[in-house]
């Protein structure tokens, strides 16, 4: 078993932090001084290394490049009012990471590597956490297969890494969404619930087509009828209809079990809304819009946090919203932010101190 003291740490000579302006930082462009790297070989995880962020030297035959055994997670660290670094629900991401690993026939990562690795990295890099609302340090754990052979089989070797990126808002403005009914993201029995790299690559063509039509993202629907809503872009999705919040349920394995999704469901319940996790047909959404009861639509995700949807287009039917009148999504966002930045008590135990 690897314990905290078993990590090898190589120190940097000079931090890049002074070269970067942490105001208005685009998502995923800058990376911090350190990264964590650990190899899996001969059926076991080797000693984790924390070292200066640097390129990897990889063989062209690397299995992950050819057959896509590659998974990742997204987590955020915040700085509270007292200047302490706190990580939002990392244990839930750790659990989901290993669910993705199993689905992709990859080894699971031990908790002492994932969680202690996170703690040690953030400890070294806490100066990189932007102290500004809607800003945070995005944590990207990932794993990929490293066998150097192009035979199609589960790899015997893997690399698990964590990199960190200071970030501002992902979708800065309310979005226009196209309800997709030709291409699909996930099918029952597939890998939709896994945070597998291929799910994102597979989504790019349909998203690009929607962008050509002037939309920001697609709302995915089921593969059989193209009626039941799944995810929206890289986010889970919530509909406020009357005094209910409705979000697609996870039973078919086509939707990612979002940590932000779960947090938002908890907050919505506490706000007194009835939350329904169930199959949601786009026809029901349209009927609610026609009846005037569909009041808000928004996406939830680690990178995106809460993103307002100002337009939803299904075939010839356009649903346009005045997001400035909304009350639910902004309130949920404010409650989440207050917990994250330590302005309100963390009654759910969501914030992990280092
Ligand atoms: C996240 O919210 O962390 C995601 O995984 C979205 C990402 C692909 C930008």
GROMACS .gro file of C-alpha atoms in nm, residues 127-319:
model
  193
  127UNK     CA    1  -0.114   3.004  -0.434
  128UNK     CA    2  -0.261   2.918  -0.773
  129UNK     CA    3  -0.621   2.914  -0.648
  130UNK     CA    4  -0.773   3.240  -0.778
  131UNK     CA    5  -0.941   3.433  -0.494
  132UNK     CA    6  -1.228   3.561  -0.705
  133UNK     CA    7  -1.596   3.469  -0.745
  134UNK     CA    8  -1.663   3.216  -1.023
  135UNK     CA    9  -1.291   3.135  -1.027
  136UNK     CA   10  -1.121   2.826  -0.892
  137UNK     CA   11  -0.839   2.582  -0.945
  138UNK     CA   12  -0.965   2.309  -1.180
  139UNK     CA   13  -0.820   1.970  -1.094
  140UNK     CA   14  -0.790   1.719  -1.377
  141UNK     CA   15  -0.711   1.360  -1.268
  142UNK     CA   16  -0.681   1.123  -1.566
  143UNK     CA   17  -0.562   0.775  -1.657
  144UNK     CA   18  -0.468   0.618  -1.988
  145UNK     CA   19  -0.330   0.289  -2.114
  146UNK     CA   20   0.042   0.281  -2.187
  147UNK     CA   21   0.112  -0.057  -2.345
  148UNK     CA   22   0.334  -0.011  -2.647
  149UNK     CA   23   0.156  -0.247  -2.883
  150UNK     CA   24  -0.126  -0.213  -3.131
  151UNK     CA   25  -0.290  -0.546  -3.051
  152UNK     CA   26  -0.652  -0.483  -2.949
  153UNK     CA   27  -0.673  -0.588  -2.585
  154UNK     CA   28  -0.687  -0.428  -2.242
  155UNK     CA   29  -0.349  -0.275  -2.173
  156UNK     CA   30  -0.125  -0.416  -1.903
  157UNK     CA   31   0.030  -0.079  -1.824
  158UNK     CA   32  -0.137   0.252  -1.732
  159UNK     CA   33  -0.047   0.600  -1.621
  160UNK     CA   34  -0.251   0.798  -1.368
  161UNK     CA   35  -0.185   1.171  -1.352
  162UNK     CA   36  -0.325   1.488  -1.198
  163UNK     CA   37  -0.273   1.832  -1.349
  164UNK     CA   38  -0.412   2.163  -1.226
  165UNK     CA   39  -0.542   2.464  -1.413
  166UNK     CA   40  -0.657   2.797  -1.265
  167UNK     CA   41  -0.987   2.888  -1.425
  168UNK     CA   42  -1.269   3.137  -1.461
  169UNK     CA   43  -1.627   3.063  -1.582
  170UNK     CA   44  -1.659   2.794  -1.852
  171UNK     CA   45  -1.972   2.922  -2.028
  172UNK     CA   46  -1.962   3.292  -1.946
  173UNK     CA   47  -2.298   3.383  -2.104
  174UNK     CA   48  -2.639   3.210  -2.128
  175UNK     CA   49  -2.647   2.944  -2.399
  176UNK     CA   50  -2.849   2.864  -2.709
  177UNK     CA   51  -2.913   2.490  -2.725
  178UNK     CA   52  -3.009   2.266  -3.016
  179UNK     CA   53  -3.208   1.953  -2.931
  180UNK     CA   54  -3.019   1.679  -3.114
  181UNK     CA   55  -3.225   1.413  -3.288
  182UNK     CA   56  -2.987   1.267  -3.540
  183UNK     CA   57  -2.662   1.192  -3.356
  184UNK     CA   58  -2.648   1.021  -3.016
  185UNK     CA   59  -2.409   1.048  -2.724
  186UNK     CA   60  -2.498   0.734  -2.532
  187UNK     CA   61  -2.706   0.417  -2.547
  188UNK     CA   62  -2.819   0.179  -2.271
  189UNK     CA   63  -2.536  -0.069  -2.221
  190UNK     CA   64  -2.281   0.180  -2.355
  191UNK     CA   65  -2.029   0.401  -2.176
  192UNK     CA   66  -2.242   0.713  -2.128
  193UNK     CA   67  -2.212   0.701  -1.749
  194UNK     CA   68  -1.832   0.676  -1.763
  195UNK     CA   69  -1.614   0.983  -1.788
  196UNK     CA   70  -1.433   0.830  -2.082
  197UNK     CA   71  -1.238   1.048  -2.323
  198UNK     CA   72  -1.422   0.895  -2.620
  199UNK     CA   73  -1.756   1.027  -2.498
  200UNK     CA   74  -1.622   1.378  -2.551
  201UNK     CA   75  -1.452   1.307  -2.884
  202UNK     CA   76  -1.769   1.136  -3.007
  203UNK     CA   77  -1.974   1.444  -2.923
  204UNK     CA   78  -1.765   1.689  -3.122
  205UNK     CA   79  -1.911   1.637  -3.469
  206UNK     CA   80  -2.273   1.689  -3.364
  207UNK     CA   81  -2.171   1.988  -3.152
  208UNK     CA   82  -1.985   2.141  -3.446
  209UNK     CA   83  -2.295   2.092  -3.665
  210UNK     CA   84  -2.509   2.269  -3.405
  211UNK     CA   85  -2.253   2.551  -3.388
  212UNK     CA   86  -2.282   2.594  -3.765
  213UNK     CA   87  -2.653   2.654  -3.708
  214UNK     CA   88  -2.571   2.919  -3.447
  215UNK     CA   89  -2.612   2.715  -3.127
  216UNK     CA   90  -2.361   2.675  -2.844
  217UNK     CA   91  -2.425   2.311  -2.757
  218UNK     CA   92  -2.664   2.023  -2.813
  219UNK     CA   93  -2.917   1.867  -2.580
  220UNK     CA   94  -2.869   1.494  -2.632
  221UNK     CA   95  -3.172   1.270  -2.661
  222UNK     CA   96  -3.215   0.891  -2.640
  223UNK     CA   97  -3.100   0.668  -2.925
  224UNK     CA   98  -3.432   0.491  -2.992
  225UNK     CA   99  -3.688   0.767  -3.019
  226UNK     CA  100  -3.479   1.086  -3.000
  227UNK     CA  101  -3.731   1.211  -2.749
  228UNK     CA  102  -3.601   1.156  -2.397
  229UNK     CA  103  -3.348   1.416  -2.290
  230UNK     CA  104  -3.010   1.304  -2.158
  231UNK     CA  105  -2.723   1.554  -2.111
  232UNK     CA  106  -2.660   1.901  -2.244
  233UNK     CA  107  -2.312   1.952  -2.390
  234UNK     CA  108  -2.075   1.858  -2.108
  235UNK     CA  109  -2.340   1.908  -1.840
  236UNK     CA  110  -2.638   1.750  -1.670
  237UNK     CA  111  -2.959   1.941  -1.730
  238UNK     CA  112  -3.247   2.066  -1.510
  239UNK     CA  113  -3.592   2.192  -1.609
  240UNK     CA  114  -3.807   2.401  -1.374
  241UNK     CA  115  -4.170   2.329  -1.454
  242UNK     CA  116  -4.424   2.478  -1.211
  243UNK     CA  117  -4.284   2.417  -0.864
  244UNK     CA  118  -4.097   2.106  -0.977
  245UNK     CA  119  -3.739   2.059  -1.085
  246UNK     CA  120  -3.713   1.773  -1.334
  247UNK     CA  121  -3.387   1.611  -1.440
  248UNK     CA  122  -3.324   1.288  -1.634
  249UNK     CA  123  -3.268   0.985  -1.409
  250UNK     CA  124  -2.951   0.776  -1.420
  251UNK     CA  125  -3.109   0.429  -1.446
  252UNK     CA  126  -3.021   0.354  -1.809
  253UNK     CA  127  -2.651   0.430  -1.765
  254UNK     CA  128  -2.655   0.691  -2.040
  255UNK     CA  129  -2.593   0.992  -1.817
  256UNK     CA  130  -2.298   1.097  -1.606
  257UNK     CA  131  -2.369   1.094  -1.232
  258UNK     CA  132  -2.274   1.457  -1.185
  259UNK     CA  133  -2.139   1.573  -0.850
  260UNK     CA  134  -2.276   1.922  -0.919
  261UNK     CA  135  -2.604   1.759  -1.030
  262UNK     CA  136  -2.631   1.585  -0.694
  263UNK     CA  137  -2.544   1.904  -0.503
  264UNK     CA  138  -2.803   2.103  -0.699
  265UNK     CA  139  -3.072   1.839  -0.631
  266UNK     CA  140  -2.996   1.868  -0.258
  267UNK     CA  141  -3.017   2.248  -0.269
  268UNK     CA  142  -3.338   2.248  -0.477
  269UNK     CA  143  -3.499   2.015  -0.223
  270UNK     CA  144  -3.390   2.244   0.058
  271UNK     CA  145  -3.540   2.539  -0.131
  272UNK     CA  146  -3.875   2.359  -0.119
  273UNK     CA  147  -3.900   2.247  -0.480
  274UNK     CA  148  -4.012   1.897  -0.563
  275UNK     CA  149  -3.727   1.731  -0.748
  276UNK     CA  150  -3.814   1.455  -0.992
  277UNK     CA  151  -3.540   1.236  -1.137
  278UNK     CA  152  -3.716   1.058  -1.420
  279UNK     CA  153  -3.744   1.010  -1.794
  280UNK     CA  154  -3.833   1.343  -1.951
  281UNK     CA  155  -3.980   1.355  -2.300
  282UNK     CA  156  -3.906   1.668  -2.504
  283UNK     CA  157  -4.280   1.680  -2.590
  284UNK     CA  158  -4.353   1.734  -2.219
  285UNK     CA  159  -4.103   2.022  -2.216
  286UNK     CA  160  -4.272   2.177  -2.518
  287UNK     CA  161  -4.619   2.137  -2.367
  288UNK     CA  162  -4.499   2.305  -2.048
  289UNK     CA  163  -4.352   2.587  -2.255
  290UNK     CA  164  -4.680   2.631  -2.442
  291UNK     CA  165  -4.871   2.628  -2.113
  292UNK     CA  166  -4.635   2.888  -1.966
  293UNK     CA  167  -4.518   2.660  -1.683
  294UNK     CA  168  -4.163   2.595  -1.809
  295UNK     CA  169  -3.979   2.874  -1.631
  296UNK     CA  170  -3.607   2.785  -1.632
  297UNK     CA  171  -3.363   2.547  -1.799
  298UNK     CA  172  -3.004   2.517  -1.689
  299UNK     CA  173  -2.702   2.291  -1.704
  300UNK     CA  174  -2.491   2.174  -1.411
  301UNK     CA  175  -2.132   2.054  -1.417
  302UNK     CA  176  -1.796   2.091  -1.247
  303UNK     CA  177  -1.642   2.307  -1.516
  304UNK     CA  178  -1.966   2.488  -1.600
  305UNK     CA  179  -2.108   2.501  -1.243
  306UNK     CA  180  -2.455   2.635  -1.333
  307UNK     CA  181  -2.511   2.759  -1.687
  308UNK     CA  182  -2.832   2.925  -1.795
  309UNK     CA  183  -2.999   2.816  -2.118
  310UNK     CA  184  -3.164   3.110  -2.289
  311UNK     CA  185  -3.290   2.924  -2.594
  312UNK     CA  186  -3.390   2.566  -2.669
  313UNK     CA  187  -3.465   2.467  -3.026
  314UNK     CA  188  -3.650   2.143  -3.111
  315UNK     CA  189  -3.722   2.091  -3.481
  316UNK     CA  190  -3.913   2.405  -3.584
  317UNK     CA  191  -4.015   2.493  -3.229
  318UNK     CA  192  -3.812   2.759  -3.052
  319UNK     CA  193  -3.824   2.820  -2.677
   0.00000   0.00000   0.00000
